[in-house]
């Protein structure tokens, strides 16, 4: 048994029990989709500050007034919105994120996304604000990007640059789409974490969509992925122990215990942890406080591996992309992770890679997208195989709606992309250097939601 959320922890067993409490029967499995968007003011194409009549604060107030959302405030400032099962939150540089509700089908999660976009457009247009379907800011560097008024981000800004040279780029200038999935028991969690961690470079290549920086080609198809590679090796990237035989809840807890904490949250205030690990917090306390299960749950949200375990599994490797591909991302993962035969087949694609090949994969994909090679094979070929595995999984799951017998149609945008043989970022770069003549206006017109 685990301690009540606010009571001091007495042993690691309570942390393992916390993860075990996330186990969910197959009949109740759901999908949650999260997507971030980078904003600009029109017609200047300047970043959106928090303050002012056309700032992020004003936008959130307008969305609240439009209905359905409850305000989330910090130090009196509106920093987010919430409703049953869903939330709108601010990332450090003003990126806007929708954390969607846990839903049964891709039809539902895609409808949720389009409702959000419609509402966002309706309140953004009067303010002359626009939002981009790109994985990294294409025009401005971090010195030009705003800071959102959230105390936890100030602590992260002070800590992370000492851990990675692109940490502030990651915080302020990148945007992602991710999906969240349930697990039935520890064995199911292990299979899903292992396969998802192994497959992440392939998924990242399919969705690579951030080739520009400061209005120029950056040398990467996914600059977002490259930024994550240089953020904080203690908490980011590949987790080699996931591929070891003894992986399970306890092993993940052991890793999490030794990752330095960002902060301690008490009485609505954040205090820097100054590099203390959660293990040290449990043993010795911090700022006069004892570690609780609430603290551990918060700490888990500050760990950023390619695939993250909380009381569900988060797959986190994709750039923000246009709307059709936003809906395709959770569909692709659902077909893999929620069908046993597909999960086995997908793992077979990458099970033979060595640790060195796994570690080299992210760098290769960040630079080359679908043109990269991993473990001696073209990523494009691997992506095509993975798509068919997922399609077969979705067909067997058979969650249809209306005349559609299943969710396979959501994979069609990926199929079209793979038929052309280029990641979204590769196609964007070709247009940027070609017909768009490196014109920011053309870029924004074609990349806006």
Tab-separated table of C-alpha atoms in Angstrom:
chain	number	residue	atom	x	y	z
A	1	UNK	CA	0.000	0.000	0.000
A	2	UNK	CA	1.082	3.571	-0.595
A	3	UNK	CA	0.845	6.485	1.798
A	4	UNK	CA	-1.969	9.025	1.395
A	5	UNK	CA	-0.854	11.674	-1.125
A	6	UNK	CA	0.031	14.319	1.479
A	7	UNK	CA	1.556	12.019	4.124
A	8	UNK	CA	5.353	11.500	4.457
A	9	UNK	CA	6.715	8.524	2.549
A	10	UNK	CA	8.292	5.705	4.489
A	11	UNK	CA	9.698	3.408	1.763
A	12	UNK	CA	10.252	2.900	-1.965
A	13	UNK	CA	7.488	0.299	-1.909
A	14	UNK	CA	4.995	3.148	-1.780
A	15	UNK	CA	6.429	4.605	-4.975
A	16	UNK	CA	6.172	1.245	-6.733
A	17	UNK	CA	2.603	0.932	-5.476
A	18	UNK	CA	1.856	4.359	-6.968
A	19	UNK	CA	2.852	3.156	-10.435
A	20	UNK	CA	1.029	-0.122	-9.920
A	21	UNK	CA	-2.121	1.837	-9.081
A	22	UNK	CA	-2.163	3.002	-12.703
A	23	UNK	CA	-2.981	-0.505	-13.936
A	24	UNK	CA	-6.182	-0.405	-15.978
A	25	UNK	CA	-8.286	-3.260	-17.387
A	26	UNK	CA	-8.325	-3.453	-21.184
A	27	UNK	CA	-12.011	-2.561	-21.292
A	28	UNK	CA	-11.187	0.823	-19.743
A	29	UNK	CA	-8.133	1.690	-21.867
A	30	UNK	CA	-8.202	5.241	-23.174
A	31	UNK	CA	-6.044	7.601	-25.265
A	32	UNK	CA	-5.065	11.119	-24.304
A	33	UNK	CA	-3.528	13.474	-26.854
A	34	UNK	CA	-1.473	16.567	-26.046
A	35	UNK	CA	-0.403	19.147	-28.597
A	36	UNK	CA	1.508	22.407	-28.399
A	37	UNK	CA	1.334	25.378	-30.726
A	38	UNK	CA	3.775	28.252	-31.330
A	39	UNK	CA	2.101	31.635	-31.624
A	40	UNK	CA	2.833	34.888	-33.452
A	41	UNK	CA	1.255	38.319	-33.688
A	42	UNK	CA	0.016	39.375	-37.116
A	43	UNK	CA	1.033	41.112	-39.267
A	44	UNK	CA	4.398	41.738	-37.570
A	45	UNK	CA	5.134	38.014	-37.030
A	46	UNK	CA	6.553	38.905	-33.616
A	47	UNK	CA	6.263	36.497	-30.661
A	48	UNK	CA	3.219	36.881	-28.405
A	49	UNK	CA	4.005	38.332	-24.962
A	50	UNK	CA	2.002	37.424	-21.897
A	51	UNK	CA	1.051	41.031	-21.180
A	52	UNK	CA	-1.104	43.453	-23.128
A	53	UNK	CA	-4.369	43.601	-25.020
A	54	UNK	CA	-3.048	41.086	-27.558
A	55	UNK	CA	-1.075	38.960	-25.124
A	56	UNK	CA	-1.398	35.381	-23.929
A	57	UNK	CA	-3.174	36.511	-20.768
A	58	UNK	CA	-5.828	38.274	-22.844
A	59	UNK	CA	-6.184	35.217	-25.076
A	60	UNK	CA	-6.777	32.905	-22.100
A	61	UNK	CA	-9.340	35.333	-20.696
A	62	UNK	CA	-11.155	35.352	-24.039
A	63	UNK	CA	-11.154	31.559	-24.170
A	64	UNK	CA	-12.564	31.397	-20.653
A	65	UNK	CA	-15.281	33.864	-21.597
A	66	UNK	CA	-16.096	31.791	-24.672
A	67	UNK	CA	-17.287	29.140	-22.246
A	68	UNK	CA	-16.515	25.724	-20.841
A	69	UNK	CA	-13.259	26.504	-19.052
A	70	UNK	CA	-12.357	27.237	-15.441
A	71	UNK	CA	-9.453	29.607	-14.732
A	72	UNK	CA	-6.112	28.443	-13.326
A	73	UNK	CA	-4.160	31.234	-11.647
A	74	UNK	CA	-0.732	31.712	-10.140
A	75	UNK	CA	0.120	34.818	-8.117
A	76	UNK	CA	-3.168	36.275	-9.360
A	77	UNK	CA	-2.325	35.819	-13.051
A	78	UNK	CA	-4.306	33.627	-15.436
A	79	UNK	CA	-1.880	30.884	-16.512
A	80	UNK	CA	-4.200	28.129	-17.722
A	81	UNK	CA	-7.717	26.776	-18.149
A	82	UNK	CA	-9.300	23.509	-17.067
A	83	UNK	CA	-12.428	21.487	-17.645
A	84	UNK	CA	-13.367	17.890	-16.910
A	85	UNK	CA	-10.406	15.764	-17.931
A	86	UNK	CA	-8.729	18.420	-20.107
A	87	UNK	CA	-6.583	21.519	-19.668
A	88	UNK	CA	-5.018	24.391	-21.602
A	89	UNK	CA	-1.585	25.253	-20.276
A	90	UNK	CA	1.303	27.581	-21.067
A	91	UNK	CA	4.756	26.370	-21.967
A	92	UNK	CA	7.772	28.533	-21.007
A	93	UNK	CA	7.986	30.587	-24.218
A	94	UNK	CA	4.257	31.105	-24.679
A	95	UNK	CA	3.511	27.880	-26.533
A	96	UNK	CA	-0.111	26.923	-25.925
A	97	UNK	CA	-0.876	23.301	-25.073
A	98	UNK	CA	-4.124	21.387	-25.053
A	99	UNK	CA	-3.924	18.364	-22.757
A	100	UNK	CA	-6.864	16.378	-23.988
A	101	UNK	CA	-9.233	14.245	-21.944
A	102	UNK	CA	-8.770	10.452	-21.838
A	103	UNK	CA	-11.025	9.184	-24.643
A	104	UNK	CA	-11.873	5.760	-26.034
A	105	UNK	CA	-11.455	6.313	-29.766
A	106	UNK	CA	-9.419	8.360	-32.197
A	107	UNK	CA	-12.698	9.688	-33.570
A	108	UNK	CA	-13.317	11.294	-30.181
A	109	UNK	CA	-9.809	12.632	-29.643
A	110	UNK	CA	-9.675	14.056	-33.178
A	111	UNK	CA	-13.052	15.753	-32.683
A	112	UNK	CA	-11.769	17.215	-29.406
A	113	UNK	CA	-8.718	18.619	-31.199
A	114	UNK	CA	-10.785	20.234	-33.961
A	115	UNK	CA	-13.188	21.778	-31.425
A	116	UNK	CA	-10.169	23.246	-29.659
A	117	UNK	CA	-8.758	24.637	-32.912
A	118	UNK	CA	-12.105	26.180	-33.824
A	119	UNK	CA	-12.377	27.894	-30.450
A	120	UNK	CA	-8.744	29.013	-30.564
A	121	UNK	CA	-9.219	30.552	-34.004
A	122	UNK	CA	-12.411	32.305	-32.929
A	123	UNK	CA	-10.672	34.091	-30.057
A	124	UNK	CA	-7.295	34.560	-31.796
A	125	UNK	CA	-8.526	36.241	-34.970
A	126	UNK	CA	-9.964	39.367	-33.248
A	127	UNK	CA	-6.598	39.697	-31.473
A	128	UNK	CA	-4.634	39.196	-34.723
A	129	UNK	CA	-2.872	36.150	-33.318
A	130	UNK	CA	-1.958	33.031	-35.284
A	131	UNK	CA	-0.625	29.591	-34.374
A	132	UNK	CA	1.894	27.408	-36.188
A	133	UNK	CA	1.928	23.670	-36.892
A	134	UNK	CA	5.719	23.445	-36.530
A	135	UNK	CA	7.983	21.655	-34.077
A	136	UNK	CA	10.248	24.646	-33.416
A	137	UNK	CA	10.079	28.403	-33.753
A	138	UNK	CA	11.140	29.193	-37.341
A	139	UNK	CA	11.881	32.923	-37.120
A	140	UNK	CA	13.050	34.088	-33.701
A	141	UNK	CA	15.783	33.064	-31.297
A	142	UNK	CA	15.267	32.607	-27.558
A	143	UNK	CA	16.463	36.139	-26.713
A	144	UNK	CA	13.375	37.427	-28.554
A	145	UNK	CA	10.896	34.983	-27.038
A	146	UNK	CA	8.766	35.876	-23.999
A	147	UNK	CA	8.836	34.260	-20.572
A	148	UNK	CA	5.537	33.085	-19.151
A	149	UNK	CA	4.853	34.092	-15.513
A	150	UNK	CA	5.109	30.648	-13.928
A	151	UNK	CA	7.514	30.319	-11.008
A	152	UNK	CA	8.502	26.760	-11.837
A	153	UNK	CA	9.812	27.893	-15.222
A	154	UNK	CA	12.079	30.472	-13.591
A	155	UNK	CA	13.669	27.679	-11.549
A	156	UNK	CA	14.091	25.523	-14.654
A	157	UNK	CA	15.662	28.435	-16.557
A	158	UNK	CA	18.253	28.817	-13.850
A	159	UNK	CA	19.037	25.097	-13.618
A	160	UNK	CA	18.832	23.534	-17.073
A	161	UNK	CA	21.438	25.607	-18.991
A	162	UNK	CA	24.113	24.061	-16.761
A	163	UNK	CA	22.995	20.619	-17.955
A	164	UNK	CA	22.640	21.164	-21.706
A	165	UNK	CA	23.544	23.838	-24.221
A	166	UNK	CA	20.151	23.780	-25.977
A	167	UNK	CA	17.983	23.506	-22.864
A	168	UNK	CA	16.552	27.014	-23.219
A	169	UNK	CA	15.803	26.337	-26.893
A	170	UNK	CA	13.843	23.276	-25.818
A	171	UNK	CA	11.900	25.240	-23.215
A	172	UNK	CA	11.011	28.324	-25.204
A	173	UNK	CA	11.143	27.466	-28.898
A	174	UNK	CA	9.833	23.910	-29.424
A	175	UNK	CA	6.402	22.301	-29.740
A	176	UNK	CA	5.315	18.680	-29.733
A	177	UNK	CA	2.374	16.334	-30.095
A	178	UNK	CA	2.265	13.319	-27.804
A	179	UNK	CA	-0.136	10.575	-26.841
A	180	UNK	CA	-0.844	8.812	-23.551
A	181	UNK	CA	-1.785	5.151	-23.126
A	182	UNK	CA	-2.871	2.775	-20.370
A	183	UNK	CA	-1.276	-0.477	-19.239
A	184	UNK	CA	-2.965	-3.544	-17.766
A	185	UNK	CA	-0.240	-4.760	-15.421
A	186	UNK	CA	3.509	-4.661	-14.945
A	187	UNK	CA	4.239	-7.083	-17.782
A	188	UNK	CA	2.068	-5.081	-20.162
A	189	UNK	CA	3.786	-1.868	-19.069
A	190	UNK	CA	7.201	-3.393	-19.750
A	191	UNK	CA	6.232	-4.562	-23.243
A	192	UNK	CA	4.751	-1.170	-24.148
A	193	UNK	CA	7.582	0.910	-22.674
A	194	UNK	CA	10.223	-1.252	-24.360
A	195	UNK	CA	8.580	-1.230	-27.773
A	196	UNK	CA	7.738	2.477	-27.630
A	197	UNK	CA	11.268	3.403	-26.537
A	198	UNK	CA	12.713	1.305	-29.356
A	199	UNK	CA	10.330	2.697	-31.978
A	200	UNK	CA	10.672	6.356	-30.986
A	201	UNK	CA	13.309	7.234	-33.623
A	202	UNK	CA	11.058	5.910	-36.394
A	203	UNK	CA	8.075	7.887	-35.115
A	204	UNK	CA	10.257	10.975	-34.719
A	205	UNK	CA	11.327	10.677	-38.365
A	206	UNK	CA	7.737	10.377	-39.617
A	207	UNK	CA	6.738	13.549	-37.738
A	208	UNK	CA	9.998	15.533	-38.087
A	209	UNK	CA	8.842	19.080	-38.802
A	210	UNK	CA	11.221	21.772	-37.552
A	211	UNK	CA	13.942	22.477	-40.144
A	212	UNK	CA	14.203	26.279	-39.788
A	213	UNK	CA	15.842	28.529	-37.211
A	214	UNK	CA	15.934	32.333	-37.311
A	215	UNK	CA	14.572	32.259	-40.863
A	216	UNK	CA	17.280	29.955	-42.180
A	217	UNK	CA	17.720	26.232	-42.644
A	218	UNK	CA	19.078	24.868	-39.383
A	219	UNK	CA	20.866	21.784	-40.677
A	220	UNK	CA	18.246	19.562	-39.046
A	221	UNK	CA	14.891	18.212	-40.148
A	222	UNK	CA	13.837	18.087	-36.481
A	223	UNK	CA	15.545	20.882	-34.614
A	224	UNK	CA	13.163	20.120	-31.751
A	225	UNK	CA	14.655	16.636	-31.397
A	226	UNK	CA	18.181	18.051	-31.561
A	227	UNK	CA	17.330	20.508	-28.769
A	228	UNK	CA	16.096	17.668	-26.581
A	229	UNK	CA	19.349	15.801	-27.215
A	230	UNK	CA	21.212	18.699	-25.582
A	231	UNK	CA	18.913	19.523	-22.665
A	232	UNK	CA	19.701	17.323	-19.637
A	233	UNK	CA	21.063	13.776	-20.064
A	234	UNK	CA	20.065	12.880	-16.497
A	235	UNK	CA	16.350	13.174	-17.309
A	236	UNK	CA	16.004	13.118	-21.122
A	237	UNK	CA	16.321	10.796	-24.080
A	238	UNK	CA	16.846	7.050	-24.207
A	239	UNK	CA	16.639	4.919	-21.048
A	240	UNK	CA	18.914	1.912	-21.685
A	241	UNK	CA	17.618	-0.002	-18.646
A	242	UNK	CA	14.178	-0.289	-20.284
A	243	UNK	CA	15.716	-2.906	-22.603
A	244	UNK	CA	17.190	-4.963	-19.758
A	245	UNK	CA	15.566	-8.125	-18.412
A	246	UNK	CA	15.001	-6.725	-14.910
A	247	UNK	CA	13.016	-3.696	-16.065
A	248	UNK	CA	9.787	-3.057	-14.186
A	249	UNK	CA	8.199	-0.602	-11.788
A	250	UNK	CA	11.037	-0.895	-9.275
A	251	UNK	CA	13.723	-0.167	-11.869
A	252	UNK	CA	11.910	2.955	-13.083
A	253	UNK	CA	11.507	4.138	-9.497
A	254	UNK	CA	15.229	3.592	-8.854
A	255	UNK	CA	16.067	5.765	-11.842
A	256	UNK	CA	13.580	8.486	-10.859
A	257	UNK	CA	14.962	8.586	-7.312
A	258	UNK	CA	18.403	9.596	-8.564
A	259	UNK	CA	17.358	12.320	-11.021
A	260	UNK	CA	17.876	15.782	-9.494
A	261	UNK	CA	14.658	17.546	-8.572
A	262	UNK	CA	13.800	20.931	-10.038
A	263	UNK	CA	11.785	22.257	-7.135
A	264	UNK	CA	9.708	21.675	-4.039
A	265	UNK	CA	6.083	22.852	-4.053
A	266	UNK	CA	4.529	23.890	-0.769
A	267	UNK	CA	1.722	26.337	0.096
A	268	UNK	CA	1.380	27.403	-3.559
A	269	UNK	CA	5.062	28.340	-3.782
A	270	UNK	CA	7.961	26.727	-5.646
A	271	UNK	CA	11.410	26.557	-4.056
A	272	UNK	CA	14.497	25.367	-5.971
A	273	UNK	CA	15.839	21.962	-4.982
A	274	UNK	CA	19.456	22.951	-5.776
A	275	UNK	CA	20.246	19.585	-7.325
A	276	UNK	CA	18.892	17.399	-4.516
A	277	UNK	CA	17.681	14.013	-5.720
A	278	UNK	CA	14.338	12.562	-4.716
A	279	UNK	CA	16.248	9.820	-2.908
A	280	UNK	CA	17.969	12.460	-0.792
A	281	UNK	CA	14.621	14.200	-0.232
A	282	UNK	CA	13.110	10.950	1.082
A	283	UNK	CA	16.065	10.262	3.371
A	284	UNK	CA	16.905	13.726	4.674
A	285	UNK	CA	14.052	16.092	3.779
A	286	UNK	CA	14.329	19.385	1.912
A	287	UNK	CA	13.682	22.953	3.100
A	288	UNK	CA	12.296	21.482	6.306
A	289	UNK	CA	9.720	19.351	4.423
A	290	UNK	CA	9.376	15.563	4.163
A	291	UNK	CA	8.738	13.802	0.854
A	292	UNK	CA	5.159	12.802	0.045
A	293	UNK	CA	3.444	10.899	-2.738
A	294	UNK	CA	2.267	14.229	-4.165
A	295	UNK	CA	5.924	15.271	-4.386
A	296	UNK	CA	6.798	12.070	-6.221
A	297	UNK	CA	3.926	12.492	-8.687
A	298	UNK	CA	5.151	16.036	-9.376
A	299	UNK	CA	8.748	14.840	-9.751
A	300	UNK	CA	7.672	12.288	-12.377
A	301	UNK	CA	6.313	15.154	-14.508
A	302	UNK	CA	9.793	16.743	-14.548
A	303	UNK	CA	11.451	13.670	-16.085
A	304	UNK	CA	11.628	13.863	-19.878
A	305	UNK	CA	12.665	10.541	-21.424
A	306	UNK	CA	11.490	9.647	-24.933
A	307	UNK	CA	8.805	7.499	-23.298
A	308	UNK	CA	7.667	8.466	-19.807
A	309	UNK	CA	5.986	6.339	-17.150
A	310	UNK	CA	3.516	7.843	-14.717
A	311	UNK	CA	0.210	6.116	-13.997
A	312	UNK	CA	0.026	5.806	-17.771
A	313	UNK	CA	2.614	5.771	-20.574
A	314	UNK	CA	3.469	8.934	-22.505
A	315	UNK	CA	5.059	8.689	-25.958
A	316	UNK	CA	6.833	11.990	-26.463
A	317	UNK	CA	9.003	11.931	-29.590
A	318	UNK	CA	7.030	13.793	-32.299
A	319	UNK	CA	7.187	17.371	-33.574
A	320	UNK	CA	4.034	19.462	-33.808
A	321	UNK	CA	2.499	18.911	-37.246
A	322	UNK	CA	-0.539	19.933	-39.366
A	323	UNK	CA	-4.010	18.873	-38.135
A	324	UNK	CA	-4.398	15.651	-40.133
A	325	UNK	CA	-1.109	14.354	-38.767
A	326	UNK	CA	-2.066	15.435	-35.231
A	327	UNK	CA	-4.943	12.951	-35.420
A	328	UNK	CA	-2.696	10.355	-37.067
A	329	UNK	CA	-0.153	10.314	-34.233
A	330	UNK	CA	-2.374	8.735	-31.539
A	331	UNK	CA	-3.886	6.423	-34.165
A	332	UNK	CA	-0.458	5.133	-35.177
A	333	UNK	CA	0.516	4.471	-31.577
A	334	UNK	CA	-2.870	2.956	-30.683
A	335	UNK	CA	-2.609	0.382	-33.447
A	336	UNK	CA	0.811	-0.603	-32.094
A	337	UNK	CA	0.293	-0.458	-28.333
A	338	UNK	CA	-3.306	-1.627	-27.901
A	339	UNK	CA	-3.137	-4.779	-30.035
A	340	UNK	CA	-0.966	-7.636	-28.781
A	341	UNK	CA	0.029	-9.021	-32.176
A	342	UNK	CA	0.928	-5.554	-33.457
A	343	UNK	CA	2.957	-4.842	-30.326
A	344	UNK	CA	4.989	-8.012	-30.864
A	345	UNK	CA	5.515	-7.286	-34.552
A	346	UNK	CA	6.528	-3.692	-33.911
A	347	UNK	CA	9.040	-4.713	-31.256
A	348	UNK	CA	10.479	-7.264	-33.662
A	349	UNK	CA	11.353	-4.390	-36.031
A	350	UNK	CA	13.781	-2.879	-33.510
A	351	UNK	CA	14.542	-5.618	-30.985
A	352	UNK	CA	17.874	-6.488	-32.593
A	353	UNK	CA	19.365	-3.000	-32.409
A	354	UNK	CA	22.421	-2.619	-30.215
A	355	UNK	CA	22.569	0.068	-27.552
A	356	UNK	CA	25.039	2.014	-29.691
A	357	UNK	CA	22.624	1.871	-32.643
A	358	UNK	CA	19.757	3.046	-30.438
A	359	UNK	CA	21.839	5.935	-29.135
A	360	UNK	CA	22.876	6.949	-32.658
A	361	UNK	CA	19.319	6.826	-33.992
A	362	UNK	CA	18.076	10.103	-32.502
A	363	UNK	CA	21.000	12.092	-33.902
A	364	UNK	CA	20.559	10.556	-37.341
A	365	UNK	CA	16.814	11.232	-37.406
A	366	UNK	CA	17.172	14.789	-36.083
A	367	UNK	CA	19.454	15.582	-38.981
A	368	UNK	CA	17.900	13.492	-41.753
A	369	UNK	CA	14.253	12.754	-40.950
A	370	UNK	CA	12.967	9.898	-43.106
A	371	UNK	CA	16.149	10.098	-45.191
A	372	UNK	CA	18.181	8.806	-42.221
A	373	UNK	CA	19.554	5.313	-41.801
A	374	UNK	CA	19.363	3.465	-38.482
A	375	UNK	CA	21.013	0.152	-37.694
A	376	UNK	CA	21.919	-0.258	-41.354
A	377	UNK	CA	18.380	0.207	-42.660
A	378	UNK	CA	16.599	3.196	-44.252
A	379	UNK	CA	14.209	4.739	-41.760
A	380	UNK	CA	11.688	5.199	-44.563
A	381	UNK	CA	11.473	1.434	-45.068
A	382	UNK	CA	11.081	0.871	-41.332
A	383	UNK	CA	8.343	3.515	-41.195
A	384	UNK	CA	6.410	1.833	-43.988
A	385	UNK	CA	6.556	-1.506	-42.178
A	386	UNK	CA	5.488	0.094	-38.915
A	387	UNK	CA	2.527	1.791	-40.588
A	388	UNK	CA	1.222	-1.530	-41.869
A	389	UNK	CA	1.674	-3.121	-38.447
A	390	UNK	CA	-0.379	-0.345	-36.883
A	391	UNK	CA	-3.030	-0.534	-39.600
A	392	UNK	CA	-3.488	-4.255	-38.954
A	393	UNK	CA	-3.691	-3.579	-35.208
A	394	UNK	CA	-6.396	-0.934	-35.620
A	395	UNK	CA	-8.368	-3.242	-37.894
A	396	UNK	CA	-8.286	-5.976	-35.251
A	397	UNK	CA	-9.260	-3.543	-32.473
A	398	UNK	CA	-12.209	-2.459	-34.625
A	399	UNK	CA	-13.267	0.740	-32.873
A	400	UNK	CA	-15.477	2.064	-35.630
A	401	UNK	CA	-17.884	4.963	-35.903
A	402	UNK	CA	-20.696	5.487	-38.381
A	403	UNK	CA	-19.876	3.583	-41.562
A	404	UNK	CA	-16.199	3.251	-40.647
A	405	UNK	CA	-15.472	-0.224	-39.218
A	406	UNK	CA	-12.256	0.917	-37.534
A	407	UNK	CA	-9.867	3.852	-37.116
A	408	UNK	CA	-7.538	2.994	-40.002
A	409	UNK	CA	-8.528	6.047	-42.044
A	410	UNK	CA	-6.660	8.249	-39.561
A	411	UNK	CA	-3.448	6.656	-40.839
A	412	UNK	CA	-4.043	7.811	-44.417
A	413	UNK	CA	-2.084	11.095	-44.023
A	414	UNK	CA	0.936	9.068	-42.889
A	415	UNK	CA	0.521	6.694	-45.822
A	416	UNK	CA	0.475	9.643	-48.230
A	417	UNK	CA	3.536	11.144	-46.588
A	418	UNK	CA	5.453	7.866	-46.759
A	419	UNK	CA	4.425	7.406	-50.386
A	420	UNK	CA	6.103	10.736	-51.123
A	421	UNK	CA	9.069	9.550	-49.071
A	422	UNK	CA	9.718	12.726	-47.076
A	423	UNK	CA	9.038	13.961	-43.552
A	424	UNK	CA	6.883	17.098	-43.222
A	425	UNK	CA	10.053	19.049	-42.435
A	426	UNK	CA	11.796	17.768	-45.560
A	427	UNK	CA	8.850	18.890	-47.679
A	428	UNK	CA	8.688	22.252	-45.913
A	429	UNK	CA	12.395	22.815	-46.487
A	430	UNK	CA	12.052	22.022	-50.199
A	431	UNK	CA	9.260	24.593	-50.522
A	432	UNK	CA	11.163	27.147	-48.438
A	433	UNK	CA	14.199	26.880	-50.686
A	434	UNK	CA	12.045	26.596	-53.823
A	435	UNK	CA	8.666	28.152	-54.554
A	436	UNK	CA	8.476	30.163	-51.339
A	437	UNK	CA	11.826	31.855	-52.078
A	438	UNK	CA	12.588	31.921	-48.335
A	439	UNK	CA	9.699	34.311	-47.752
A	440	UNK	CA	8.512	34.234	-44.087
A	441	UNK	CA	5.034	35.289	-45.175
A	442	UNK	CA	4.691	32.222	-47.423
A	443	UNK	CA	5.967	30.006	-44.614
A	444	UNK	CA	3.497	31.346	-42.083
A	445	UNK	CA	0.555	31.200	-44.482
A	446	UNK	CA	1.252	27.520	-45.161
A	447	UNK	CA	2.171	26.510	-41.597
A	448	UNK	CA	-0.618	28.210	-39.633
A	449	UNK	CA	-3.434	26.213	-38.057
